[in-house]
Coordinates of C-alpha atoms in Angstrom, one line a residue:
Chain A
X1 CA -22.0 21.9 -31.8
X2 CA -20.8 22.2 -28.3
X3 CA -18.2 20.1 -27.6
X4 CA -18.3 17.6 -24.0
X5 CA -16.1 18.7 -21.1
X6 CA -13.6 16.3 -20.7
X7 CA -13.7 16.6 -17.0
X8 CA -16.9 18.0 -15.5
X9 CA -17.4 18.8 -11.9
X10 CA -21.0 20.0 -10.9
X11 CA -21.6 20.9 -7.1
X12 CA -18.7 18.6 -5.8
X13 CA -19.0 18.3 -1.6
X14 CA -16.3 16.8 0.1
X15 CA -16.1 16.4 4.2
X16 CA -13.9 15.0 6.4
X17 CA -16.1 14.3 9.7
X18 CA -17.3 17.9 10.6
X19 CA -14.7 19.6 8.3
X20 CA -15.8 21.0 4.8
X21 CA -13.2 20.7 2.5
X22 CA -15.0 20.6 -1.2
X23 CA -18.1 23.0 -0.8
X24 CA -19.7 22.7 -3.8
X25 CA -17.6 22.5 -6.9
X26 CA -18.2 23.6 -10.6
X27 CA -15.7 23.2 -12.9
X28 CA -15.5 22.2 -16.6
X29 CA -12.4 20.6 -18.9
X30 CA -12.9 21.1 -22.3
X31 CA -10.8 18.6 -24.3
X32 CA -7.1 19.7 -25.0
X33 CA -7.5 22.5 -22.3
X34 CA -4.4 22.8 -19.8
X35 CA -6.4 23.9 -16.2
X36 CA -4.3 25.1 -13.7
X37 CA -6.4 25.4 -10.3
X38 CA -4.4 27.8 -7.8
X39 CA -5.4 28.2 -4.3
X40 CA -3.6 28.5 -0.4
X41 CA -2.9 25.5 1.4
X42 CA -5.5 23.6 2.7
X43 CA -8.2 25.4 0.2
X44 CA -8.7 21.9 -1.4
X45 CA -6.9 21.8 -4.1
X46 CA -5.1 18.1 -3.9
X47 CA -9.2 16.9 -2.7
X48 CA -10.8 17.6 -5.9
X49 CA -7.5 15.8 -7.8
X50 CA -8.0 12.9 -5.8
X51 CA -11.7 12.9 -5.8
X52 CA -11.5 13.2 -10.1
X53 CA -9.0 10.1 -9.8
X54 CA -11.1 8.0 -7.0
X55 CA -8.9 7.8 -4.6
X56 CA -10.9 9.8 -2.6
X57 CA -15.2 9.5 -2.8
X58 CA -17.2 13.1 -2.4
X59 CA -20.2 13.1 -0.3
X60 CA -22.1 14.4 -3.4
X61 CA -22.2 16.2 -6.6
X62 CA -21.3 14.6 -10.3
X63 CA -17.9 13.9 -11.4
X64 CA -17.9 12.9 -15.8
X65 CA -15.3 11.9 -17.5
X66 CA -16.1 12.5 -21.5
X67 CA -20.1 12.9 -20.4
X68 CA -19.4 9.3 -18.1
X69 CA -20.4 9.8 -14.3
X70 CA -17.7 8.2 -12.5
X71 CA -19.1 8.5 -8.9
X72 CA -20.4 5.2 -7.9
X73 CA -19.1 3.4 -11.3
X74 CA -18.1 -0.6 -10.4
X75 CA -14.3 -1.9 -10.4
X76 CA -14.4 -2.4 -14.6
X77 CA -15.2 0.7 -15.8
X78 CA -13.5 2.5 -13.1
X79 CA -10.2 0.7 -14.1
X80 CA -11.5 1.5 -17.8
X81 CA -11.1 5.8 -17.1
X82 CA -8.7 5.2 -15.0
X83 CA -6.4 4.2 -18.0
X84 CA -7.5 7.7 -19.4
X85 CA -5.4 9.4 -16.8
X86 CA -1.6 9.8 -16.0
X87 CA -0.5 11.6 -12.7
X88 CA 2.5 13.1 -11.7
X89 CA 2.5 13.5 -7.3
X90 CA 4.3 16.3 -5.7
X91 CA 6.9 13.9 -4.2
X92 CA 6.9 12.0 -7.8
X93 CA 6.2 8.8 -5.5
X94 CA 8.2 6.6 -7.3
X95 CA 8.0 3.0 -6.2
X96 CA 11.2 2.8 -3.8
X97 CA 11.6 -0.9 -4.3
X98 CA 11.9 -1.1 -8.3
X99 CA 14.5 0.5 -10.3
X100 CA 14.3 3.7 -12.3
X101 CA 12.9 1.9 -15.8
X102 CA 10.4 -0.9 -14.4
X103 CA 9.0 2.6 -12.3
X104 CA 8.1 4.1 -15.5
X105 CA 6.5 1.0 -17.6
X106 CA 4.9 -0.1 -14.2
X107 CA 1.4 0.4 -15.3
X108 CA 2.2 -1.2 -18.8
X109 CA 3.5 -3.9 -17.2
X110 CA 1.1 -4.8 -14.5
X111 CA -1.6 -4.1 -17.5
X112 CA 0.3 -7.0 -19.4
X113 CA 0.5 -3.9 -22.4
X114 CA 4.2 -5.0 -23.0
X115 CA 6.3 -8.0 -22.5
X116 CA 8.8 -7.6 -19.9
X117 CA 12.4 -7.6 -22.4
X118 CA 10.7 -5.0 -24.0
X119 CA 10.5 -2.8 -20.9
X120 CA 13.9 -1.6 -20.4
X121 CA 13.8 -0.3 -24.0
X122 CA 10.1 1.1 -23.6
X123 CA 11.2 3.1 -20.6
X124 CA 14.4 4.6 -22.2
X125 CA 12.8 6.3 -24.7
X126 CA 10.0 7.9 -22.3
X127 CA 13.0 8.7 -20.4
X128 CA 15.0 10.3 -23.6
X129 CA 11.0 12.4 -23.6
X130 CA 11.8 14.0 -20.4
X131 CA 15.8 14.8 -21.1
X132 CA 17.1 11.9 -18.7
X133 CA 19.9 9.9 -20.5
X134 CA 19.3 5.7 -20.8
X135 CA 21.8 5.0 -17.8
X136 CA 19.0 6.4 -15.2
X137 CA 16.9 3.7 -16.2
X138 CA 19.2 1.3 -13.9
X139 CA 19.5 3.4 -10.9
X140 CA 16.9 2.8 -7.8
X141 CA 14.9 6.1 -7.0
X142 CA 16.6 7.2 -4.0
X143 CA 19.3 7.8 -6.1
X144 CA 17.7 10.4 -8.1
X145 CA 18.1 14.6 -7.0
X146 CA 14.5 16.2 -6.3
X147 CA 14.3 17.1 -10.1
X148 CA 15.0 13.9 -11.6
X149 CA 12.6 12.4 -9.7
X150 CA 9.9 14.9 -11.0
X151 CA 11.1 13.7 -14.4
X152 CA 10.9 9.9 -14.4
X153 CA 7.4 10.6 -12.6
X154 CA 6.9 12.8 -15.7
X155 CA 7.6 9.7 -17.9
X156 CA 5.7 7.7 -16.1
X157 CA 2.5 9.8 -16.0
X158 CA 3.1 9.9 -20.6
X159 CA 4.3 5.8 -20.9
X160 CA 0.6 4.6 -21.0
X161 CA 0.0 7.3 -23.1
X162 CA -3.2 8.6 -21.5
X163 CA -5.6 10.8 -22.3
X164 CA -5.6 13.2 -19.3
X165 CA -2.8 14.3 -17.2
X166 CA -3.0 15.2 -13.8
X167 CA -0.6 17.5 -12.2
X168 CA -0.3 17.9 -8.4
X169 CA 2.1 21.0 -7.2
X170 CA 4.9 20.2 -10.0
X171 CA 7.7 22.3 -9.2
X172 CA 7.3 22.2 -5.1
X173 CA 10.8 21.9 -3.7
X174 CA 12.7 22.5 -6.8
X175 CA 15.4 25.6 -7.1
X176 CA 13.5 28.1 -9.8
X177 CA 16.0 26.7 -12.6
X178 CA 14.8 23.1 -12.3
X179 CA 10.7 24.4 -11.6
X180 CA 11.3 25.9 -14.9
X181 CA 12.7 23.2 -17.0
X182 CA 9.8 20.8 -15.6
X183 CA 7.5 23.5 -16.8
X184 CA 8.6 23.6 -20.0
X185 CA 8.9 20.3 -20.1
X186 CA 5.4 19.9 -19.3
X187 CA 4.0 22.1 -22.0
X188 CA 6.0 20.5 -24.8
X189 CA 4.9 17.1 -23.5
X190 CA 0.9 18.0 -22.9
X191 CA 0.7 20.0 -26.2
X192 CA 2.7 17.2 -28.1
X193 CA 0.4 14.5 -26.7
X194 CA -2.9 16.4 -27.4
X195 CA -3.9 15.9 -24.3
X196 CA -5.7 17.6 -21.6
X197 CA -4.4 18.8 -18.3
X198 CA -5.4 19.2 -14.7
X199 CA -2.6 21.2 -12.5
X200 CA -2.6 22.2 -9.0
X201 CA -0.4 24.5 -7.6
X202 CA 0.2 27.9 -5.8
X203 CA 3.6 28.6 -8.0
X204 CA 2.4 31.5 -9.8
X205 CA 5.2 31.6 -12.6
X206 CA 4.0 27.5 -13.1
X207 CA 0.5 29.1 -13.8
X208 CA 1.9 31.8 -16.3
X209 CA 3.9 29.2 -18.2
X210 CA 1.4 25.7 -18.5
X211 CA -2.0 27.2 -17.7
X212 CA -4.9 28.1 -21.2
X213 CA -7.2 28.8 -18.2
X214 CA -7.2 29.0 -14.6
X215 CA -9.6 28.5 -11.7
X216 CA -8.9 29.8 -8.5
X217 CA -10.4 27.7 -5.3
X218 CA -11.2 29.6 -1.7
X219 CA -12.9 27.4 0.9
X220 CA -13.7 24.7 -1.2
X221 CA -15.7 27.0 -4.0
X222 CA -14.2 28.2 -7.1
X223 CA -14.5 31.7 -6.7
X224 CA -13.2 33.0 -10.0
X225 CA -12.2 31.3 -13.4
X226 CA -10.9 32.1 -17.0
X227 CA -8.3 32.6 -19.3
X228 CA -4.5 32.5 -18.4
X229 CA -4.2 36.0 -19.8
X230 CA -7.5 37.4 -17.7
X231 CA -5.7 37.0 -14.7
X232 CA -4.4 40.2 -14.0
X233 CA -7.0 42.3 -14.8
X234 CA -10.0 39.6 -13.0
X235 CA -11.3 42.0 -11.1
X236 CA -11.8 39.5 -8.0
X237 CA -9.9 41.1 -4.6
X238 CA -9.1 37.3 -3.7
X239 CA -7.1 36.3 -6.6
X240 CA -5.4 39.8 -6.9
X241 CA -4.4 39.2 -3.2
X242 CA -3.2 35.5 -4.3
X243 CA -1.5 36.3 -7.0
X244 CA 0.5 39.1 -5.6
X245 CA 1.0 37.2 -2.5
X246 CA -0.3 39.6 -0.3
X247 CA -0.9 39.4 3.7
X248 CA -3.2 42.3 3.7
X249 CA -6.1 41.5 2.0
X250 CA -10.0 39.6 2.0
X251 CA -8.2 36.1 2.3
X252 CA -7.3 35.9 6.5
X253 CA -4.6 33.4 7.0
X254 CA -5.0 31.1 10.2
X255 CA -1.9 32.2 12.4
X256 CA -1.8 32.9 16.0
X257 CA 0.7 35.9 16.8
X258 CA 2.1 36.0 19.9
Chain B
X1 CA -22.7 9.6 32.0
X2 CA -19.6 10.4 31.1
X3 CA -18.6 6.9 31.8
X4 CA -21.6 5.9 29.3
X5 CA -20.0 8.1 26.8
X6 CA -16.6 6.9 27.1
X7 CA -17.6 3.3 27.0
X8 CA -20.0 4.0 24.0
X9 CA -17.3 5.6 22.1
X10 CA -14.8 2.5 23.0
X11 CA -17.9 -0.1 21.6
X12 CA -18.2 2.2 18.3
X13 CA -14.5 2.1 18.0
X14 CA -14.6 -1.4 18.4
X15 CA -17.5 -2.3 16.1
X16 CA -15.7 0.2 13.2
X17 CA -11.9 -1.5 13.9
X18 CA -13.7 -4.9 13.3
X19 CA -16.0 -4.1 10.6
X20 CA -12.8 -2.6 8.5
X21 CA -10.9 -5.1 9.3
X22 CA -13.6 -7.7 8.2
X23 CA -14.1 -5.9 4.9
X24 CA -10.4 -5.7 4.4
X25 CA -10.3 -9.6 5.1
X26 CA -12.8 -10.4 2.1
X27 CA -11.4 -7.8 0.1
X28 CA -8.1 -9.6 0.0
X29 CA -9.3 -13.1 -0.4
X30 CA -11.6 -12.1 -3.3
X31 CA -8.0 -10.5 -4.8
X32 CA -6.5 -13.8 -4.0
X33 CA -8.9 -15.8 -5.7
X34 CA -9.6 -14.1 -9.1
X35 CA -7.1 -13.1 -11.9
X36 CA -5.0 -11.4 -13.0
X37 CA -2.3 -13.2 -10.7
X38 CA 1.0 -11.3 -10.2
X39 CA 3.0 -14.8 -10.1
X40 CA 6.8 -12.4 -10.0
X41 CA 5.5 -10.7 -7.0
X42 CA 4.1 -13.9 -5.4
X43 CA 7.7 -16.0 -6.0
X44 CA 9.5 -12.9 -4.5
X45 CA 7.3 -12.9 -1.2
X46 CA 7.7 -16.5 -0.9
X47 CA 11.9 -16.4 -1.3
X48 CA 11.3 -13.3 1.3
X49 CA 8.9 -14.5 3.5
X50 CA 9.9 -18.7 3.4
X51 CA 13.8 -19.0 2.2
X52 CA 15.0 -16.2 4.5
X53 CA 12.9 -17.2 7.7
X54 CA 14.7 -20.6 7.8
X55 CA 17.4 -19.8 9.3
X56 CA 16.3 -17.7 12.7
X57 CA 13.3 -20.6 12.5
X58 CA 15.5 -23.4 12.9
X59 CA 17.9 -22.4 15.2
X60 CA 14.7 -21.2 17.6
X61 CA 13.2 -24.8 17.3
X62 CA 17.1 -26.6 17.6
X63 CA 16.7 -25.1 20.9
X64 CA 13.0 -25.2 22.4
X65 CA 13.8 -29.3 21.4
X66 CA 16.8 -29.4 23.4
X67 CA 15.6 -27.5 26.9
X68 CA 12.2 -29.4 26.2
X69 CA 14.0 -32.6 26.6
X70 CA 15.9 -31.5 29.2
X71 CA 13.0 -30.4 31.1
X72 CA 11.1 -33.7 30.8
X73 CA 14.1 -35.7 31.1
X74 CA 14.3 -33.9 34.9
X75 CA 10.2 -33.2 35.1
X76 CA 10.0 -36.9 33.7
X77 CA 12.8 -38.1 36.8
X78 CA 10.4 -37.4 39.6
X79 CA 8.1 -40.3 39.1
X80 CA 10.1 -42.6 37.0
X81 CA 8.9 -41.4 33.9
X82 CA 11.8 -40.6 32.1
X83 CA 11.4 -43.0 29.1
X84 CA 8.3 -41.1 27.9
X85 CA 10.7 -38.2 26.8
X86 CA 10.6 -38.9 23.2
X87 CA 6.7 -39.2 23.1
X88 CA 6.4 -35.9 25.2
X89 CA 9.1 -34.0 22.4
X90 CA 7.6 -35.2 19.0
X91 CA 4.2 -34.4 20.2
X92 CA 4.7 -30.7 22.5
X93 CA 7.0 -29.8 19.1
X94 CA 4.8 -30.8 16.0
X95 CA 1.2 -30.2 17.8
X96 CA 2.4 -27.3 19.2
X97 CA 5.9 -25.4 20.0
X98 CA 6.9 -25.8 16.3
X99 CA 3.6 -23.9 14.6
X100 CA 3.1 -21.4 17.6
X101 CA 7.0 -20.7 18.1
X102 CA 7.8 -20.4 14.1
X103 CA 4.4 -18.4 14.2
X104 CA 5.7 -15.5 17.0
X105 CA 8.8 -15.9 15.1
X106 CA 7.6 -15.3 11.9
X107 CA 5.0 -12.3 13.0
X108 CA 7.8 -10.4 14.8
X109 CA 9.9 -10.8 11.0
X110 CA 7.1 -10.5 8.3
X111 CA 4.7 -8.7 9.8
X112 CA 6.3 -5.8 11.3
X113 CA 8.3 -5.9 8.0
X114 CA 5.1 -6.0 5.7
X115 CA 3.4 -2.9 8.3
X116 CA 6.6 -1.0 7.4
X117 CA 7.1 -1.5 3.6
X118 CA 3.1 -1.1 2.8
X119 CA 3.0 1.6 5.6
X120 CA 5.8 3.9 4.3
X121 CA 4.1 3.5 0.4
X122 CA 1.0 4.7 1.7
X123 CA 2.3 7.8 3.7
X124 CA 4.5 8.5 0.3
X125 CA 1.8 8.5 -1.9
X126 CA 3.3 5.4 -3.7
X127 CA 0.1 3.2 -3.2
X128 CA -1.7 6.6 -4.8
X129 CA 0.2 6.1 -7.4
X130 CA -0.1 2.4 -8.0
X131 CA -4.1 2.8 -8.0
X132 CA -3.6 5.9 -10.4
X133 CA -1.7 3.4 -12.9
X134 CA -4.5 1.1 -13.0
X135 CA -2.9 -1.3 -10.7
X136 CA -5.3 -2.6 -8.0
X137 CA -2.9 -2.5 -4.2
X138 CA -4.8 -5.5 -3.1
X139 CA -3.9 -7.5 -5.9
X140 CA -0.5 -6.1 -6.5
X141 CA 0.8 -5.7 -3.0
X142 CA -1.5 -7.6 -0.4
X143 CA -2.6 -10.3 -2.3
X144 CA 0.8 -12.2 -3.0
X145 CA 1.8 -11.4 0.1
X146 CA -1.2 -13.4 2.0
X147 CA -0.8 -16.1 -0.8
X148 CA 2.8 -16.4 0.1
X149 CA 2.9 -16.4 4.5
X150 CA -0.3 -18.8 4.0
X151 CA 1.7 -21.3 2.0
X152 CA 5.1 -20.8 3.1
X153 CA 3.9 -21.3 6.8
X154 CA 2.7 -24.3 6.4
X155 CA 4.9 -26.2 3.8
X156 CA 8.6 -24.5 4.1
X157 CA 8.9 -22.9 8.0
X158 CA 6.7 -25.0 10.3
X159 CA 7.5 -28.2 8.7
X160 CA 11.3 -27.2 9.3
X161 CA 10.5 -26.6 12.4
X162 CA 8.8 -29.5 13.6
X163 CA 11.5 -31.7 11.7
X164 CA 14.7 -29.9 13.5
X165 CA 12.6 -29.5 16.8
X166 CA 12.5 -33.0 17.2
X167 CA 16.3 -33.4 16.4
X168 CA 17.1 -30.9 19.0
X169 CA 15.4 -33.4 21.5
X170 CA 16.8 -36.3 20.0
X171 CA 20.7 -34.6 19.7
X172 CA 20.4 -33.8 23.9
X173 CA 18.5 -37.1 24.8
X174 CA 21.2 -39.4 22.9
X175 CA 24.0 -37.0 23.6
X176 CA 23.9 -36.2 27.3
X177 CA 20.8 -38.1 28.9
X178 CA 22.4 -42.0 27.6
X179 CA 18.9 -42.8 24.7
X180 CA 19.6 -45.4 22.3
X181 CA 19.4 -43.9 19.0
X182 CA 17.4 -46.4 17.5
X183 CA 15.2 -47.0 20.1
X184 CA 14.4 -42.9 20.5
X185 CA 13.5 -42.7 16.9
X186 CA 11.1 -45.8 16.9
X187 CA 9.5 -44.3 20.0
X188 CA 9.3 -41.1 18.1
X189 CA 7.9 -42.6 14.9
X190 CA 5.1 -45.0 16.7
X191 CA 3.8 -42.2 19.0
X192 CA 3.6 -39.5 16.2
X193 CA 0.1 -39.6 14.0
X194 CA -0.9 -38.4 11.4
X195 CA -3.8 -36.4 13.3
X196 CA -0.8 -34.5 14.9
X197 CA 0.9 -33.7 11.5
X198 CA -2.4 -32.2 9.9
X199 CA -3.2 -30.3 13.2
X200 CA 0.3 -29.0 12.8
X201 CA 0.0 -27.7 9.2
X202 CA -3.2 -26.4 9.8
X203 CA -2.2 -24.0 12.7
X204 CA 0.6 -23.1 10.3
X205 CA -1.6 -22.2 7.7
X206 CA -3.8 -20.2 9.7
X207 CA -0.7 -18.3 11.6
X208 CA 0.4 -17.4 7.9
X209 CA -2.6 -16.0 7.2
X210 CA -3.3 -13.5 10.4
X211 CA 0.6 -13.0 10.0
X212 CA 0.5 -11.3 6.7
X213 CA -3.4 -10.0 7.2
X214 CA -2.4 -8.0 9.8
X215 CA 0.9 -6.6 8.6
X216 CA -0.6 -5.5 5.8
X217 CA -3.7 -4.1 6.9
X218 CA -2.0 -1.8 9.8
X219 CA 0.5 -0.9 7.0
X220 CA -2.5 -0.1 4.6
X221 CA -4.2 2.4 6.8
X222 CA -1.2 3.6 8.3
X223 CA -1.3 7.5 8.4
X224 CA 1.1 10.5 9.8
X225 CA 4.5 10.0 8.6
X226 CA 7.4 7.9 10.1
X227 CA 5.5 8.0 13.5
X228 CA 2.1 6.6 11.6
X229 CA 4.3 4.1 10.4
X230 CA 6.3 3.1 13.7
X231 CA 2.7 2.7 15.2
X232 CA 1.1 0.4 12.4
X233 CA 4.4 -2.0 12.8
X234 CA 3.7 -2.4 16.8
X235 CA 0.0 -2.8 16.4
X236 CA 0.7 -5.2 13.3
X237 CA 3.1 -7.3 15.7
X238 CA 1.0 -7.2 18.6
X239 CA -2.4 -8.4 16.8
X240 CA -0.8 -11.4 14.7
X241 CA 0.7 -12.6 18.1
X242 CA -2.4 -12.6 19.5
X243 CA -4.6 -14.0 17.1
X244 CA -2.0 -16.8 16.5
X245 CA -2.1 -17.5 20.6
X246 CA -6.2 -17.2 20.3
X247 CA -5.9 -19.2 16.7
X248 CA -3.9 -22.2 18.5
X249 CA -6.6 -22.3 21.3
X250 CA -9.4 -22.6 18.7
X251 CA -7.1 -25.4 16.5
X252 CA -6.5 -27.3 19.3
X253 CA -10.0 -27.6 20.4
X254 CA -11.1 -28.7 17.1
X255 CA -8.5 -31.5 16.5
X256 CA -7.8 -32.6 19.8
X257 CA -11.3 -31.9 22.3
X258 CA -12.8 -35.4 23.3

């Protein structure tokens, strides 16, 4: 029996006025699978996250969520398989107005999941999850380094315990101790939880460490995909340029020289 | 032609402002109307928006009362027709310096602070966020804010203001122009209906509301960093003035026309 594809994109098309960004897409999630989709800036990476989690709508093609087609779904059921996923942003986007622990039980909360004295307590131990100590739980966000902030985003993507976790360029602006340490800490977390995972990113050593497969995306098509451990030897003159981080090569950056 | 396709392109941009705008309207009042109701957020917009407005409110009425009666005691002078002052105050404050005053007062405050806050969450993601957490921004953000400036308006500032307007006339004309007391306030009370009071609260009402709609719609579809921001606080200030100047016309006509 073949299993469903958790996430399943067929001939995704995204544009923003006359510019393509999403050609077509095809991609498929089994569940449990940890995706990692790699690709230079601008290739369209952050589009198909945000088309997946509806924030932003494709001008066609399918998006399913365990067999479900998403695209064009009403309010209730969107706000149904939206409680499937958990996100971490690149800038963690913690909500600058609440303190550290209502940030990471804010969907609970406003979902009237918990009562509010059971919050504080609620948030502390998601927080113990990602190796922050019970006092960070009081501070506001703006008092947090870069990597902390990754972290209490990290416990706030796992509090509602959901079913899919979405990854947006993890380890962007982090020295290479702290990329590691969120790395790790999202492999323990993903393959604790069972769940599956969706990462974007162009940090190769964050591919080597979360990815089971990887899909590479070139002018919104996915050009190549397959195991973590195919990588090196794909065979495809784009991802070995990519990979290697390469100037010479098939993929032409845009850059004027004077 | 060119002038054809300039003036095309302003109609179009127009049309598409006021169409978004119109959607963004219903949108809110259909959040504002149906559960779940976020009454912590609501409470906290009212302290912000009503409590804290008092003071800069008051003091701005204390003194539109006092040069008003000043200006009709010497206007009034010219053809005898200085013992009208206290008819001229009570009604040019409560029918309409106190609502359009506390409204420009009130836009300049809330608005441009509402066009910041929501502004900055949307060019950091944070209203991403909030949407990925199953947390509708209209209902969690917009909503209790429109709730809030449209009762707050009406019941806490303009009320205030038409209360200590009045006193500011009363203070200079028994002070320094030689009113009896007694006599100014029974002037006051027999010239003053009820038509004016409702007419009042009713331009307050409908300040609140374009106050807080339009400070949170630029702030919504702010975009481009701190400048995207800076520019959705002056267009947010700028409209809410002048739909509560257009607004007062339209009041007036309806209460007052013969």
């Amino acid at each position: 029996m073949i299993d469903t594809p958790k996430i399943s994109l067929k001939g995704l098309h995204k544009q923003f006025g006359q510019k393509i960004v999403l050609d077509s897409i095809d991609l498929d999630i089994m569940p449990g699978e940890s995706m990692v989709i790699i690709g230079g800036s601008g290739s369209g990476k952050s589009v198909t996250l945000k088309c997946i989690l509806g924030l932003l709508h494709p001008e066609s093609g399918s998006i399913k969520v365990d067999g479900e087609e998403t695209i064009g779904m009403g309010r209730k059921d969107r706000k149904r398989i939206q409680e499937k996923f958990g996100m971490l942003f690149q800038s963690a986007a913690l909500f600058d107005s609440l303190p550290v622990w209502e940030n990471v039980t804010f969907g609970l909360l406003a979902a009237g999941k918990i009562k509010r004295p059971d919050a504080k307590e609620i948030a502390i131990e998601n927080l113990r999850s990602v190796g922050l100590s019970p006092d960070v739980a009081l501070l506001s966000p703006a008092e947090l380094s870069g990597g902390m902030q990754k972290r209490v985003g990290l416990a706030r993507a796992i509090a509602s315990k959901p079913e899919i976790i979405f990854f947006d360029e993890p380890t962007t602006g982090l020295d290479p101790i702290m990329a590691d340490v969120i790395n790790e800490l999202i492999v323990e977390r993903v393959k604790e939880m069972g769940v599956t995972a969706l990462t974007i990113t162009h940090d190769m050593s964050s591919v080597r460490k979360i990815a089971d497969k990887v899909a590479m995306i070139y002018k919104g098509n996915i050009i190549w995909s397959g195991p973590r451990n195919d990588i090196d030897n794909s065979g495809n003159a784009y991802v070995e340029q990519f990979i290697h981080g390469r100037a010479e090569g098939p993929i032409q950056m845009e850059v004027l020289k004077a | 032609m060119n002038f054809l396709a300039v003036m095309g392109r302003i109609t179009f941009g127009f049309l598409q402002a006021a169409g978004r705008l119109g959607i963004f309207a219903a949108t809110t009042i259909s959040h504002m109307i149906a559960p779940p109701f976020y009454f912590r957020s609501l409470i906290q917009q009212m302290m912000t928006i009503g409590y804290y407005s008092l003071p800069v409110v008051g003091l701005t009425a204390l003194f539109t009362g006092a040069a008003l009666a000043l200006n009709i005691y010497e206007g009034g002078s010219r053809f005898n027709a200085e013992s009208a002052l206290p008819t001229i105050v009570v009604i040019g404050i409560v029918r309409e310096l106190g609502p359009v005053l506390c409204g420009l007062i009130v836009a300049g405050r809330v608005s441009a602070s509402m066009a910041a806050e929501i502004g900055t969450m949307r060019v950091t993601e944070q209203i991403d966020a909030m949407a990925t957490l199953s947390t509708d921004p209209f209902k969690y953000l917009i909503a209790p804010r429109v709730v809030a400036t449209t009762l707050m308006m009406p019941f806490m500032l303009v009320i205030v203001a038409d209360v200590i307007g009045v006193m500011g006339g009363f203070l200079i004309a028994t002070g320094k122009l030689g009113f009896n007391a007694g006599n100014y306030m029974s002037v006051t009370m027999d010239f003053l209906e009820i038509k004016d009071i409702y007419a009042s609260l009713t331009k307050a009402a409908v300040f609140g509301f374009f106050i807080s709609l339009m400070g949170c719609y630029h702030g919504y579809y702010s975009r481009g960093g701190a400048q995207g921001v800076g520019i959705a606080t002056t267009n947010a200030v700028v409209s809410a003035c002048m739909l509560i100047l257009l607004s007062n016309y339209i009041v007036t006509e309806i209460f007052f026309a013969t």
